[in-house]
Tab-separated table of C-alpha atoms in Angstrom:
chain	number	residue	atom	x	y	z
A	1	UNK	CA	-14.914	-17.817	-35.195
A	2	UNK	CA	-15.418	-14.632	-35.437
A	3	UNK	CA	-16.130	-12.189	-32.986
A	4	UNK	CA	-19.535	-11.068	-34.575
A	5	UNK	CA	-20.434	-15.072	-34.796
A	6	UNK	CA	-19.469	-15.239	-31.378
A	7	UNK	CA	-21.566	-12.657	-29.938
A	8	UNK	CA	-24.749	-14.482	-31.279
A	9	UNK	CA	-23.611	-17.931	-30.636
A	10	UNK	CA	-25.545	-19.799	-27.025
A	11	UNK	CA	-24.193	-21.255	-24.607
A	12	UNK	CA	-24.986	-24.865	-24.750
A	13	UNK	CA	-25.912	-25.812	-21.735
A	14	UNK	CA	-28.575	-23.413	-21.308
A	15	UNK	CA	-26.879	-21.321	-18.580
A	16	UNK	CA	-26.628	-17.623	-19.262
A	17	UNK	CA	-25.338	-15.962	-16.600
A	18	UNK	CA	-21.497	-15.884	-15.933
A	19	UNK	CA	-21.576	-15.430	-12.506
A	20	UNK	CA	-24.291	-17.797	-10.356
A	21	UNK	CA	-24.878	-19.753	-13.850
A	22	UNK	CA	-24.552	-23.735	-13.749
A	23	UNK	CA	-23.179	-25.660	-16.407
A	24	UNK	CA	-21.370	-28.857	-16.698
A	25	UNK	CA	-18.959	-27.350	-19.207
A	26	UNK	CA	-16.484	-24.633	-18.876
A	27	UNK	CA	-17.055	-21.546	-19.843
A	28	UNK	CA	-15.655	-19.874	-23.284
A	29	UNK	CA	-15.190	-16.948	-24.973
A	30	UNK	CA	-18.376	-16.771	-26.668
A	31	UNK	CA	-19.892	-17.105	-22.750
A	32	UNK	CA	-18.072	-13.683	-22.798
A	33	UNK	CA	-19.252	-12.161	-26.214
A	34	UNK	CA	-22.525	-12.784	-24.658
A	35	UNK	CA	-22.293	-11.008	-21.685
A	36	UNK	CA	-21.206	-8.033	-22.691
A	37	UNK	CA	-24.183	-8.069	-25.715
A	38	UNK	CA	-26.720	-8.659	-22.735
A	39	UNK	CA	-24.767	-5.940	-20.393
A	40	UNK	CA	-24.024	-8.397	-17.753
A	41	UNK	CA	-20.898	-7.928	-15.677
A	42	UNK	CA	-18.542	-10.342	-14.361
A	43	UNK	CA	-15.830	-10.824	-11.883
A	44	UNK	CA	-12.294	-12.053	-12.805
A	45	UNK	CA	-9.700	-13.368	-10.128
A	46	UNK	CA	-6.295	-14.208	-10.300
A	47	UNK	CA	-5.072	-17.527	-9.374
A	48	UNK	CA	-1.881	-19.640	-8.961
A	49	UNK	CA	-3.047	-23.105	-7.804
A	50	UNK	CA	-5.446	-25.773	-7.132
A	51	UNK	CA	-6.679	-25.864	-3.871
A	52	UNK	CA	-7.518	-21.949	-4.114
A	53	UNK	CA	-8.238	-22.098	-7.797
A	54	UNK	CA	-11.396	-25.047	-6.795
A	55	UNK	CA	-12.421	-22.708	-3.979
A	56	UNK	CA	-12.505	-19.825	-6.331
A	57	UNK	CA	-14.548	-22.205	-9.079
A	58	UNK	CA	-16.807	-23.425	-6.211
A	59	UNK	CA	-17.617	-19.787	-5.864
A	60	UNK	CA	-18.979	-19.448	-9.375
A	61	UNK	CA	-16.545	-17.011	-10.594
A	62	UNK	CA	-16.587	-17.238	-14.095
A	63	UNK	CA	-13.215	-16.405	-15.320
A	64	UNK	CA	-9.687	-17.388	-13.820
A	65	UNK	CA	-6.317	-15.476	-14.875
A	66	UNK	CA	-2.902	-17.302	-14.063
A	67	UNK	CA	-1.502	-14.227	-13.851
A	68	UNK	CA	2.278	-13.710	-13.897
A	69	UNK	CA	1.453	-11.656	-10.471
A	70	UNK	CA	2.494	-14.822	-9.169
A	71	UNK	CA	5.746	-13.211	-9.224
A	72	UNK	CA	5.236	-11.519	-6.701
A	73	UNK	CA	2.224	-13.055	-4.725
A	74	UNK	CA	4.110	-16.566	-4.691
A	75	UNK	CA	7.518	-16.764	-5.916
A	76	UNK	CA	9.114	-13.762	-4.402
A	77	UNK	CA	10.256	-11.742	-7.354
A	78	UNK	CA	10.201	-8.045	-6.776
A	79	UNK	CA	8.251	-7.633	-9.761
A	80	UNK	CA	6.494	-10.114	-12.889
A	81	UNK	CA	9.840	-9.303	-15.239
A	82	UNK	CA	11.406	-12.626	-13.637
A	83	UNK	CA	8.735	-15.206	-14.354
A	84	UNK	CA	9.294	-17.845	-16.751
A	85	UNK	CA	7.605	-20.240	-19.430
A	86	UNK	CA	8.337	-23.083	-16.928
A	87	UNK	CA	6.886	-21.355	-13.949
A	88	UNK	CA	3.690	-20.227	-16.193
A	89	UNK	CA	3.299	-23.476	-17.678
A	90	UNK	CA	2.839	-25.432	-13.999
A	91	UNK	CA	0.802	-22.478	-12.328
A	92	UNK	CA	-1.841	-23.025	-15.036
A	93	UNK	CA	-1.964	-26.284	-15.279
A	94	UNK	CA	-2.170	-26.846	-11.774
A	95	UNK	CA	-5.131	-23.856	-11.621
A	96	UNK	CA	-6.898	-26.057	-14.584
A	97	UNK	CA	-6.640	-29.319	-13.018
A	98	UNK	CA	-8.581	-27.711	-9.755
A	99	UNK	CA	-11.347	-26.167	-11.288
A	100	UNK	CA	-13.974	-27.350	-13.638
A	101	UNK	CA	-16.549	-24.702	-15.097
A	102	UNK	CA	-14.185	-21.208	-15.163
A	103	UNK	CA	-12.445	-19.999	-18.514
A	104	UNK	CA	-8.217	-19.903	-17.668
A	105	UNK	CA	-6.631	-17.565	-19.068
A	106	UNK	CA	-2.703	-17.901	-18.651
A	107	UNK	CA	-0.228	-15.300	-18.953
A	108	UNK	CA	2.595	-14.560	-21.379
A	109	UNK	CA	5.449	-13.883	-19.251
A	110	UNK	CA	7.817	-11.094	-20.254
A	111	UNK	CA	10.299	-12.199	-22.961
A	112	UNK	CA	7.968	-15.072	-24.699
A	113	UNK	CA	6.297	-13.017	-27.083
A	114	UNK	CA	7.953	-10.144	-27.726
A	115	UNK	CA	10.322	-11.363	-30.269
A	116	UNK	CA	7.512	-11.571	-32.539
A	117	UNK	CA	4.394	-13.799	-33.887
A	118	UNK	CA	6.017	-16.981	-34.160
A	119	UNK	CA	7.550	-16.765	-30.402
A	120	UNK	CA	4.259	-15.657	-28.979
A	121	UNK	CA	2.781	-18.617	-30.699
A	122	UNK	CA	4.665	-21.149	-29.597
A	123	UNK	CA	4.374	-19.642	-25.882
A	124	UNK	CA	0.858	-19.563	-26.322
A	125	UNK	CA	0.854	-23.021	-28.015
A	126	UNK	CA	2.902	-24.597	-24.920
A	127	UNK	CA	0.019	-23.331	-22.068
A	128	UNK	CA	-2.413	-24.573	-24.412
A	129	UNK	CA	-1.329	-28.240	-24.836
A	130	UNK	CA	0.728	-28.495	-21.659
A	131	UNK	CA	-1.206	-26.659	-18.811
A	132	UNK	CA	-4.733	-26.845	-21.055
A	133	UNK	CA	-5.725	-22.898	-20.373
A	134	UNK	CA	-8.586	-21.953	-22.429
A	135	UNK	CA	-7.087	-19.138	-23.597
A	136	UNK	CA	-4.015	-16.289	-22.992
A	137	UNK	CA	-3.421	-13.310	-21.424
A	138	UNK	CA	-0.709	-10.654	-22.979
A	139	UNK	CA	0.686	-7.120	-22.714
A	140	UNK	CA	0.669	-4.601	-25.130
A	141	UNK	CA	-1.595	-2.321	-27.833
A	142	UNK	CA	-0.988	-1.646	-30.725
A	143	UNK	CA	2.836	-3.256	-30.763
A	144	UNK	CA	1.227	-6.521	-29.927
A	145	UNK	CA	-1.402	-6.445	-32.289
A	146	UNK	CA	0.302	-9.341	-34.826
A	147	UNK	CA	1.020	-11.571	-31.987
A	148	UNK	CA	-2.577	-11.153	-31.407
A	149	UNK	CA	-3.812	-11.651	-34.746
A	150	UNK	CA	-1.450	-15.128	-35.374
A	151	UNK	CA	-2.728	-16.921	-32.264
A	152	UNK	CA	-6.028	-15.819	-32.669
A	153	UNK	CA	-6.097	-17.009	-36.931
A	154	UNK	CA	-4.399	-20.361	-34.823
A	155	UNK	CA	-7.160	-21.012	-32.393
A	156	UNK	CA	-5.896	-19.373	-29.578
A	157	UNK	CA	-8.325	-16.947	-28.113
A	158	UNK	CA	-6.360	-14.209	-26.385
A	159	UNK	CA	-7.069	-11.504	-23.684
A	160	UNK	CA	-5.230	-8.173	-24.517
A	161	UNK	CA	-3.662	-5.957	-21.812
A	162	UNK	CA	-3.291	-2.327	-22.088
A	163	UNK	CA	-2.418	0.887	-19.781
A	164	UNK	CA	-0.273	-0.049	-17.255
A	165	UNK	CA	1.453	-3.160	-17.995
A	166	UNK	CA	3.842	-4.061	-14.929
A	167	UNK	CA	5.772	-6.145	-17.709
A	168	UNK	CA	7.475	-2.807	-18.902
A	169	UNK	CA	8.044	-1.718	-14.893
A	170	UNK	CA	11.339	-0.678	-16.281
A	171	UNK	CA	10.323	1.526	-18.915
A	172	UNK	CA	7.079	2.956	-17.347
A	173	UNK	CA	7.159	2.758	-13.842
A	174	UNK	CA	4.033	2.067	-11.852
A	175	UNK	CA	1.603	5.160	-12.794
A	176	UNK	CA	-1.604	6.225	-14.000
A	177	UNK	CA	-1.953	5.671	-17.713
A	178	UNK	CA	-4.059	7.889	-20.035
A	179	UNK	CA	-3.640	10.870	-18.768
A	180	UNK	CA	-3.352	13.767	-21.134
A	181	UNK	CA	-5.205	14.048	-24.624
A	182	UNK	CA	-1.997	12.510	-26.484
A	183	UNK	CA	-1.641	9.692	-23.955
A	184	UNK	CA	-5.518	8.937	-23.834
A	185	UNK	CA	-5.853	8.473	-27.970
A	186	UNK	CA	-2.836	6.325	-27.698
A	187	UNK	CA	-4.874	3.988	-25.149
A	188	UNK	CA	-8.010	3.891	-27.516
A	189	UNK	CA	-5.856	3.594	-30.615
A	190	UNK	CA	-4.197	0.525	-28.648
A	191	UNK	CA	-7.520	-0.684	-27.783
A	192	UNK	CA	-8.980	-0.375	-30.809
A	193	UNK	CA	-5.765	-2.670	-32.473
A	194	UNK	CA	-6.581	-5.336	-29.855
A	195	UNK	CA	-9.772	-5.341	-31.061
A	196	UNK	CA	-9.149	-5.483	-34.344
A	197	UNK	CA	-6.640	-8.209	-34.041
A	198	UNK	CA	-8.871	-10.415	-32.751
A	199	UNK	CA	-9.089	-10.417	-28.801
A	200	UNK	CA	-12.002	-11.169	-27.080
A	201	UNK	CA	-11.402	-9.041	-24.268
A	202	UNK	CA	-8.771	-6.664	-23.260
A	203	UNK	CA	-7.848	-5.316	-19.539
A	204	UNK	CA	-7.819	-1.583	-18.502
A	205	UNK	CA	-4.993	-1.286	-15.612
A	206	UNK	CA	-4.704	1.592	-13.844
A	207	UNK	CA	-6.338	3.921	-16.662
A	208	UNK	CA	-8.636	7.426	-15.084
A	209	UNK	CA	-12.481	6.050	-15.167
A	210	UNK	CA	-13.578	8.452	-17.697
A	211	UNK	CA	-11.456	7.232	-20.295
A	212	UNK	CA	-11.741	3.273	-18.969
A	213	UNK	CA	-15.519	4.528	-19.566
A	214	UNK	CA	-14.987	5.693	-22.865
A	215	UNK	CA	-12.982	2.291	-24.083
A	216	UNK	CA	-15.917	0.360	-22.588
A	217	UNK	CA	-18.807	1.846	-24.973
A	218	UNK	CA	-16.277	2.185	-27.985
A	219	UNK	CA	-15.422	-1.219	-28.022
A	220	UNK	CA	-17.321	-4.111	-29.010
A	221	UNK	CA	-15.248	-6.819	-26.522
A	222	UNK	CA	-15.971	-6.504	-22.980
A	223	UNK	CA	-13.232	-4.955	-20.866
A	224	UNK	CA	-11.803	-5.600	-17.582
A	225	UNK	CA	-11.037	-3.186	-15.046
A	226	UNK	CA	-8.348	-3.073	-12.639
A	227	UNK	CA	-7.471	0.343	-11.220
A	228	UNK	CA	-10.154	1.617	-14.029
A	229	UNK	CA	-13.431	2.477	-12.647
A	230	UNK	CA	-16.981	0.855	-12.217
A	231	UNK	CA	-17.870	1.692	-16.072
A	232	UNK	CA	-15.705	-1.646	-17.491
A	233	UNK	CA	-17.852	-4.781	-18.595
A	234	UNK	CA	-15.861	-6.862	-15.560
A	235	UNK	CA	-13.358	-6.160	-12.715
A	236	UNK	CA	-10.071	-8.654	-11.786
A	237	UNK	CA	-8.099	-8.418	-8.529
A	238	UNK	CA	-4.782	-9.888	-7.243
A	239	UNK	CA	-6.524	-12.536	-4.974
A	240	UNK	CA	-3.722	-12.121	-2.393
A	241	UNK	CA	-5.203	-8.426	-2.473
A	242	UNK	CA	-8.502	-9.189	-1.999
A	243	UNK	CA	-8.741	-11.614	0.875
A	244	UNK	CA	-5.954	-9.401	2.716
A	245	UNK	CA	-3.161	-11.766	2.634
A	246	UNK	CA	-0.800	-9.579	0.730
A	247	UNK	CA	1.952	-7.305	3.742
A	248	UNK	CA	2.020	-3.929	3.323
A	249	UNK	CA	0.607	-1.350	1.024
A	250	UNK	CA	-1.608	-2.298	-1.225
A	251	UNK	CA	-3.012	-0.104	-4.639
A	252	UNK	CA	-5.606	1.894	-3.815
A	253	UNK	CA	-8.036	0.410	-5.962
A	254	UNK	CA	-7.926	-2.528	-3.954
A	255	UNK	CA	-11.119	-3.328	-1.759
A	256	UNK	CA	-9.905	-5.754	0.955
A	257	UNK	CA	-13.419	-8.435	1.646
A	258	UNK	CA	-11.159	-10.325	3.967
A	259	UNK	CA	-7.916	-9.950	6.928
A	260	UNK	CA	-6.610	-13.750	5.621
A	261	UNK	CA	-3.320	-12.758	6.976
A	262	UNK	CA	-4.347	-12.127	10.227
A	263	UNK	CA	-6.259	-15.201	10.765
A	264	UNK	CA	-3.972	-17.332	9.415
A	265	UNK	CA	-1.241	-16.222	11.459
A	266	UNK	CA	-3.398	-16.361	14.577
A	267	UNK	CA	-4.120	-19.727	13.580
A	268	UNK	CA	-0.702	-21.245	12.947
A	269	UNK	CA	0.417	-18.727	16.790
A	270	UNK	CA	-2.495	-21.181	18.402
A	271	UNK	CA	-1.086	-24.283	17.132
A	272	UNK	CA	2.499	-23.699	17.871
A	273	UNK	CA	1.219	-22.862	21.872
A	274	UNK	CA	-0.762	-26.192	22.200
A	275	UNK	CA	2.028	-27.794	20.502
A	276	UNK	CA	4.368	-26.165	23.140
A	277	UNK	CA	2.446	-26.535	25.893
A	278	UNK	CA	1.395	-30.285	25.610
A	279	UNK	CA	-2.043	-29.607	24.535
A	280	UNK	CA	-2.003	-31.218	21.015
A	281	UNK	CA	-2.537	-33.744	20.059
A	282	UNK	CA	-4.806	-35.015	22.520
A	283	UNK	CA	-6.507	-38.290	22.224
A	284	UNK	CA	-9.204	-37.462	20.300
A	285	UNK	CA	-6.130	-36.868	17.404
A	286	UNK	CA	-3.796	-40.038	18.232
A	287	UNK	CA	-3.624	-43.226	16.444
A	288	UNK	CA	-4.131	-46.544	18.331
């Protein structure tokens, strides 16, 4: 399909609206084409399993990425470079089996895709069939652009990623991207090539607003912001960020709506003192 067919195509249940709409059916990327033709925006979360994944679902939000954060948020990599097919392929399938109307997106972990087309579609092919992910998530502009266009020609709708990509941590760094006339046309050439390749949406990380801004009404795809601004078609957070659950610093973009680590903790400090002191279980929890 393509992505002028897909802007006019309905949804078929009737529901329009990503967020707060009902449906029996999970949502796809021509729910997305739509939204950004009727300027609605949309939140995106991350997620790396089922029990949060269904409480994320129950919540109505619309669109799911099993990102290869989980890195850092789960497995206890320093940074996403580490992550593997394996590891991928078991987050998302896991996030798909607890959910039942959001669009999952999985990620392409670094070094199964950048070989080339053929390697990013049988990565792509694998969280497809195995984990069943509606679609895929991965880095790059305009050097990804025939991955893009290979999986997409296949049936594989994919999310592009572009401005700071925490894949190339080595070669980068963790920094603003865009900055500078030279470095800002390189971001809208690269999101331009997504485009063209055939993505039906493409994330903004950590790119100044004005130019995040600028991508938004350029671009016919929606975008999704993360470190970029208000002006992008949808925003996507680290979960673990949002609900507060993540130690130490966190980006400044980040907008904490919950302390999840400190009432977790206080729970499990409460259960170890009645546990201590002989005050669980009590009768009301023991088994006659």
């Amino acid at each position: 399909m393509t992505q002028l067919s897909a802007a006019h195509a309905k949804p078929s249940d009737g529901s329009k609206a990503l967020y707060g709409g009902k449906g029996t059916r999970r949502i796809t990327v021509r729910d997305i084409a739509l939204a950004k033709e009727r300027g609605e925006k949309w939140p995106m979360l991350t997620a790396y399993d089922a029990m949060t994944a269904s409480v994320f679902d129950e919540a109505g939000i619309p669109v799911l990425l099993v990102g290869d954060s989980a890195g850092n948020c789960h497995l206890g990599y320093e940074t996403t470079v580490p992550v593997t097919m394996d590891e991928m392929t078991m987050l998302s399938a896991a996030v798909v089996r607890g959910t039942q109307r959001a669009l999952i997106v999985g990620d392409l972990p670094f070094g199964s895709y950048q070989e080339g087309p053929v390697q990013a579609l049988r990565s792509a092919t694998r969280l497809v069939k195995d984990a069943g992910v509606g679609a895929v998530k991965l880095e790059g502009g305009e050097r990804s652009h025939e991955q893009i266009r290979l999986l997409v020609e296949s049936g594989i709708p994919v999310m592009a990623h572009i401005g700071l990509t925490p894949q190339s941590v080595n070669a980068m760094g963790y920094r603003v991207q865009g900055r500078g006339e030279e470095a800002a046309q390189q971001l809208l050439r690269d999101a331009k090539a997504v485009q063209d390749a055939g993505a039906f949406a493409v994330v903004l990380e950590l790119v100044p607003a004005e130019l995040a801004a600028e991508v938004t009404r350029v671009l016919h795809i929606p975008t999704v912001g993360i470190g970029a601004g208000p002006e992008t078609d949808a925003q996507v957070l680290v979960w673990t960020d949002m609900l507060g659950l993540t130690t130490g610093r966190v980006p400044k973009f980040v907008k904490k709506y919950a302390a999840l680590r400190e009432v977790m903790g206080d729970a499990v400090k409460a259960y170890a003192e009645d546990v201590v002191g002989g005050t669980f279980p009590t009768e009301e929890h023991s088994v006659h």
